[in-house]
Tab-separated table of C-alpha atoms in Angstrom:
chain	number	residue	atom	x	y	z
A	27	MET	CA	17.525	9.521	-5.643
A	28	THR	CA	18.190	8.973	-9.303
A	29	SER	CA	15.519	8.138	-11.518
A	30	THR	CA	15.872	6.345	-14.876
A	31	VAL	CA	14.863	8.198	-18.217
A	32	PRO	CA	11.310	7.786	-18.459
A	33	ALA	CA	9.647	5.275	-21.122
A	34	PRO	CA	8.281	7.010	-24.279
A	35	VAL	CA	4.515	7.868	-23.749
A	36	THR	CA	2.719	5.391	-25.659
A	37	ARG	CA	-1.099	6.327	-26.482
A	38	THR	CA	-3.660	3.868	-26.480
A	39	ALA	CA	-6.694	3.687	-28.824
A	40	GLU	CA	-8.656	5.776	-26.191
A	41	GLY	CA	-6.080	8.601	-26.210
A	42	SER	CA	-4.951	7.615	-22.943
A	43	ALA	CA	-0.982	7.982	-22.052
A	44	LEU	CA	-1.304	5.780	-18.879
A	45	GLN	CA	2.138	3.814	-18.649
A	46	ALA	CA	1.757	1.742	-15.336
A	47	VAL	CA	-0.345	1.021	-12.423
A	48	LEU	CA	1.178	1.258	-8.748
A	49	LEU	CA	-0.857	-0.643	-6.128
A	50	ASP	CA	-0.758	-0.651	-2.362
A	51	MET	CA	-1.089	-3.997	-0.478
A	52	ASP	CA	-2.882	-4.029	3.132
A	53	GLY	CA	-6.276	-2.352	3.130
A	54	THR	CA	-6.045	-1.922	-0.809
A	55	LEU	CA	-5.731	-5.244	-2.364
A	56	VAL	CA	-5.693	-7.464	0.826
A	57	ASP	CA	-8.295	-6.775	3.875
A	58	THR	CA	-5.369	-6.848	6.380
A	59	GLU	CA	-5.170	-3.168	7.674
A	60	GLY	CA	-7.376	-4.857	10.625
A	61	PHE	CA	-4.856	-7.776	11.231
A	62	TRP	CA	-2.271	-5.093	12.081
A	63	TRP	CA	-4.368	-3.545	14.496
A	64	ASP	CA	-5.670	-6.649	16.104
A	65	VAL	CA	-1.981	-7.800	16.319
A	66	GLU	CA	-0.865	-4.638	17.980
A	67	VAL	CA	-3.549	-4.631	20.593
A	68	GLU	CA	-2.955	-8.215	21.551
A	69	ILE	CA	0.824	-7.617	21.999
A	70	PHE	CA	0.267	-4.474	24.116
A	71	ALA	CA	-2.136	-6.230	26.159
A	72	GLY	CA	0.389	-8.844	26.745
A	73	LEU	CA	2.796	-6.148	27.749
A	74	GLY	CA	-0.066	-4.949	30.334
A	75	HIS	CA	-1.215	-1.876	28.296
A	76	ALA	CA	-4.833	-1.029	26.530
A	77	LEU	CA	-4.758	0.635	23.392
A	78	ASP	CA	-6.897	3.532	22.664
A	79	ASP	CA	-9.042	2.780	19.544
A	80	SER	CA	-8.759	6.109	18.343
A	81	TRP	CA	-4.706	5.511	17.868
A	82	ARG	CA	-5.784	3.191	14.944
A	83	HIS	CA	-6.010	6.267	12.794
A	84	VAL	CA	-2.482	7.468	13.760
A	85	VAL	CA	-0.794	4.076	12.934
A	86	VAL	CA	-2.569	2.998	9.732
A	87	GLY	CA	-0.866	3.067	6.696
A	88	GLY	CA	2.319	4.213	7.888
A	89	PRO	CA	6.025	2.289	8.365
A	90	MET	CA	6.317	0.209	10.932
A	91	SER	CA	9.129	2.255	12.711
A	92	ARG	CA	6.378	5.086	12.780
A	93	SER	CA	3.541	3.026	14.027
A	94	ALA	CA	5.554	0.824	16.721
A	95	GLY	CA	7.301	4.080	17.935
A	96	PHE	CA	4.151	5.960	18.356
A	97	LEU	CA	2.506	3.251	20.198
A	98	ILE	CA	5.460	2.603	22.532
A	99	GLU	CA	5.565	6.497	23.576
A	100	ALA	CA	1.987	6.674	23.806
A	101	THR	CA	1.696	3.663	26.256
A	102	GLY	CA	5.136	3.993	27.809
A	103	ALA	CA	5.766	0.098	27.226
A	104	ASP	CA	8.747	-1.455	28.447
A	105	ILE	CA	9.902	-2.735	24.724
A	106	THR	CA	12.241	-1.487	22.090
A	107	LEU	CA	11.515	-0.726	18.678
A	108	THR	CA	13.387	-3.808	17.127
A	109	GLU	CA	11.477	-6.243	19.451
A	110	LEU	CA	8.181	-4.876	18.819
A	111	SER	CA	8.986	-4.785	15.232
A	112	VAL	CA	9.763	-8.705	15.355
A	113	LEU	CA	6.530	-9.474	17.278
A	114	LEU	CA	4.242	-7.526	15.062
A	115	ASN	CA	5.525	-8.960	11.914
A	116	ASP	CA	5.470	-12.589	13.592
A	117	GLY	CA	1.989	-11.856	14.617
A	118	PHE	CA	0.749	-10.594	11.467
A	119	GLU	CA	2.425	-13.435	9.405
A	120	ASP	CA	0.643	-15.811	11.550
A	121	ARG	CA	-2.751	-14.335	11.069
A	122	ILE	CA	-2.314	-14.154	7.104
A	123	THR	CA	-1.156	-17.795	6.998
A	124	ARG	CA	-4.706	-18.741	8.463
A	125	ALA	CA	-6.578	-16.303	6.162
A	126	LEU	CA	-5.963	-13.758	3.724
A	127	PRO	CA	-9.303	-12.300	2.443
A	128	LEU	CA	-8.998	-9.933	-0.908
A	129	MET	CA	-10.610	-6.481	-0.963
A	130	PRO	CA	-13.701	-6.601	-3.110
A	131	GLY	CA	-12.658	-6.179	-6.763
A	132	ALA	CA	-9.072	-6.702	-6.359
A	133	ALA	CA	-8.873	-10.241	-8.149
A	134	ARG	CA	-10.755	-8.904	-11.216
A	135	LEU	CA	-8.632	-5.549	-11.394
A	136	LEU	CA	-5.417	-7.654	-11.357
A	137	ALA	CA	-6.570	-9.959	-14.096
A	138	GLU	CA	-7.732	-7.101	-16.170
A	139	LEU	CA	-4.510	-5.106	-15.826
A	140	ALA	CA	-2.451	-8.323	-16.948
A	141	GLU	CA	-5.095	-9.198	-19.883
A	142	HIS	CA	-4.216	-5.513	-20.988
A	143	GLU	CA	-0.701	-5.939	-20.318
A	144	VAL	CA	-0.449	-2.789	-18.284
A	145	PRO	CA	2.859	-2.700	-16.494
A	146	THR	CA	2.054	-3.074	-12.454
A	147	ALA	CA	3.636	-2.888	-9.091
A	148	LEU	CA	2.967	-3.509	-5.851
A	149	VAL	CA	4.188	-0.677	-3.324
A	150	SER	CA	3.928	-1.531	0.173
A	151	ALA	CA	5.237	-0.260	3.841
A	152	SER	CA	5.078	-3.672	4.673
A	153	HIS	CA	8.423	-5.754	5.213
A	154	ARG	CA	9.802	-7.949	2.356
A	155	ARG	CA	8.915	-11.107	4.427
A	156	ILE	CA	5.539	-10.149	4.616
A	157	ILE	CA	5.040	-9.069	0.987
A	158	ASP	CA	6.471	-12.386	-0.081
A	159	ARG	CA	4.040	-14.138	1.968
A	160	VAL	CA	1.077	-12.260	0.675
A	161	LEU	CA	2.198	-12.895	-2.937
A	162	SER	CA	2.115	-16.408	-2.365
A	163	SER	CA	-1.406	-16.227	-2.336
A	164	LEU	CA	-2.315	-12.981	-4.276
A	165	GLY	CA	-0.008	-14.045	-7.118
A	166	ALA	CA	3.448	-12.680	-7.790
A	167	GLU	CA	2.705	-13.073	-11.474
A	168	HIS	CA	0.560	-9.914	-11.589
A	169	PHE	CA	3.502	-7.755	-10.837
A	170	THR	CA	6.462	-6.788	-12.929
A	171	LEU	CA	7.724	-5.163	-9.495
A	172	THR	CA	7.017	-4.982	-6.019
A	173	VAL	CA	8.702	-2.578	-3.807
A	174	ALA	CA	8.792	-3.343	0.244
A	175	GLY	CA	9.320	-0.457	3.081
A	176	ASP	CA	12.326	-1.866	4.193
A	177	GLU	CA	13.941	-1.812	0.964
A	178	VAL	CA	13.821	2.032	0.345
A	179	ALA	CA	15.767	4.646	2.574
A	180	ARG	CA	12.345	6.466	3.349
A	181	THR	CA	9.106	5.008	3.174
A	182	LYS	CA	5.696	6.214	2.699
A	183	PRO	CA	4.334	9.231	3.296
A	184	HIS	CA	7.816	10.213	1.637
A	185	PRO	CA	7.684	9.804	-2.202
A	186	ASP	CA	10.599	7.469	-2.450
A	187	PRO	CA	8.645	4.041	-2.861
A	188	TYR	CA	6.452	5.463	-5.697
A	189	LEU	CA	9.367	7.055	-7.481
A	190	PHE	CA	11.490	3.799	-6.727
A	191	ALA	CA	8.697	1.878	-8.529
A	192	ALA	CA	8.595	4.120	-11.456
A	193	ALA	CA	12.234	4.197	-12.007
A	194	GLY	CA	12.338	0.551	-12.027
A	195	LEU	CA	9.621	0.190	-14.697
A	196	GLY	CA	11.150	2.865	-16.697
A	197	VAL	CA	7.963	5.022	-16.748
A	198	ASP	CA	7.175	8.826	-15.859
A	199	PRO	CA	5.409	8.935	-12.128
A	200	ALA	CA	3.164	11.567	-13.890
A	201	ARG	CA	1.980	9.062	-16.295
A	202	CYS	CA	1.637	6.534	-13.130
A	203	ALA	CA	-2.103	5.896	-11.556
A	204	VAL	CA	-1.575	4.667	-7.828
A	205	VAL	CA	-4.321	3.190	-5.770
A	206	GLU	CA	-4.155	3.550	-2.133
A	207	ASP	CA	-6.311	3.346	0.959
A	208	THR	CA	-4.797	5.422	3.910
A	209	ALA	CA	-3.836	9.309	3.960
A	210	THR	CA	-0.478	8.382	4.604
A	211	GLY	CA	-0.111	6.473	1.004
A	212	VAL	CA	-1.803	8.967	-0.894
A	213	ALA	CA	0.462	11.526	0.644
A	214	SER	CA	3.442	9.389	-1.041
A	215	ALA	CA	2.038	8.926	-4.238
A	216	GLN	CA	1.066	12.548	-4.708
A	217	ALA	CA	4.602	13.589	-3.709
A	218	ALA	CA	5.878	11.622	-6.267
A	219	GLY	CA	3.696	12.889	-8.859
A	220	CYS	CA	1.449	10.475	-9.360
A	221	HIS	CA	-2.455	10.364	-9.990
A	222	VAL	CA	-4.100	8.742	-7.185
A	223	VAL	CA	-7.126	6.860	-6.759
A	224	ALA	CA	-8.072	6.515	-2.988
A	225	VAL	CA	-10.239	3.686	-1.759
A	226	PRO	CA	-10.427	4.545	1.937
A	227	SER	CA	-10.230	1.560	4.289
A	228	VAL	CA	-10.213	3.001	7.793
A	229	ALA	CA	-10.382	6.876	7.685
A	230	PRO	CA	-12.145	9.402	5.164
A	231	ILE	CA	-9.931	10.828	2.451
A	232	PRO	CA	-11.181	14.120	0.835
A	233	VAL	CA	-11.084	14.763	-3.096
A	234	ALA	CA	-8.326	16.682	-4.055
A	235	ALA	CA	-6.048	17.917	-7.241
A	236	ARG	CA	-4.812	14.836	-8.993
A	237	ARG	CA	-7.081	12.604	-6.489
A	238	THR	CA	-9.973	10.750	-7.192
A	239	VAL	CA	-11.974	8.890	-4.192
A	240	VAL	CA	-13.944	6.100	-4.743
A	241	PRO	CA	-16.092	3.655	-2.232
A	242	SER	CA	-14.497	0.295	-3.771
A	243	LEU	CA	-12.167	-1.244	-6.114
A	244	GLU	CA	-15.380	-2.392	-7.688
A	245	GLN	CA	-15.439	0.933	-9.345
A	246	VAL	CA	-12.036	0.815	-10.867
A	247	ASP	CA	-11.053	-0.972	-14.084
A	248	VAL	CA	-8.683	-0.218	-16.690
A	249	ALA	CA	-10.610	2.079	-18.582
A	250	PHE	CA	-10.998	4.436	-15.417
A	251	LEU	CA	-7.491	4.534	-14.774
A	252	ARG	CA	-6.650	5.445	-18.208
A	253	GLY	CA	-9.029	8.202	-17.990
A	254	LEU	CA	-7.111	9.850	-15.429
A	255	MET	CA	-4.303	10.756	-17.443
A	256	PRO	CA	-4.459	14.242	-19.550
A	257	LEU	CA	-4.331	13.812	-23.170
């Protein structure tokens, strides 16, 4: 894909060159990864199939096409990918209408990013209809840009969503900090060349180069994110 020319690097008083923070949604800012699994279990039960709990680690954090396709193949359910995608989005939207719990530290982090005027993007594998519904509660004003999984040619684990977000903000991906909760999202961000903070929600994520792992968003603030950038 063609990216824009990165904005000039602006160093803060602390010497950081952080240009933007890019945040995943499900399992990172909102405690909804379990919602997707509950909906999947419910739909397949209605089709006469029980989902193996070990499959949850396979489908977490990925694009709906991959997750739904895997479950259809694994169960042999008589349903098309298009039909299942509609049912999954409907079921998930119903759940977040009833409740949308934030992850610990999410509200504080978003408020702090806004206070420090750090450009911030929401980058999710969820479809636009779901993102817009979540934003009505999470607060669209917290984000300069939002990227949905059905708005890019290739979604996570490909780098496209994060490259698209960086280009939209006019920043260098290498000067972006990404916060993710799954291995799929981490792979996407690192393939784009970003520094990653992993906050595992369902499955463990190991520490690696250009990747910091913390147990909660409560350990993440602007000073911490600035500290990820080399001088």
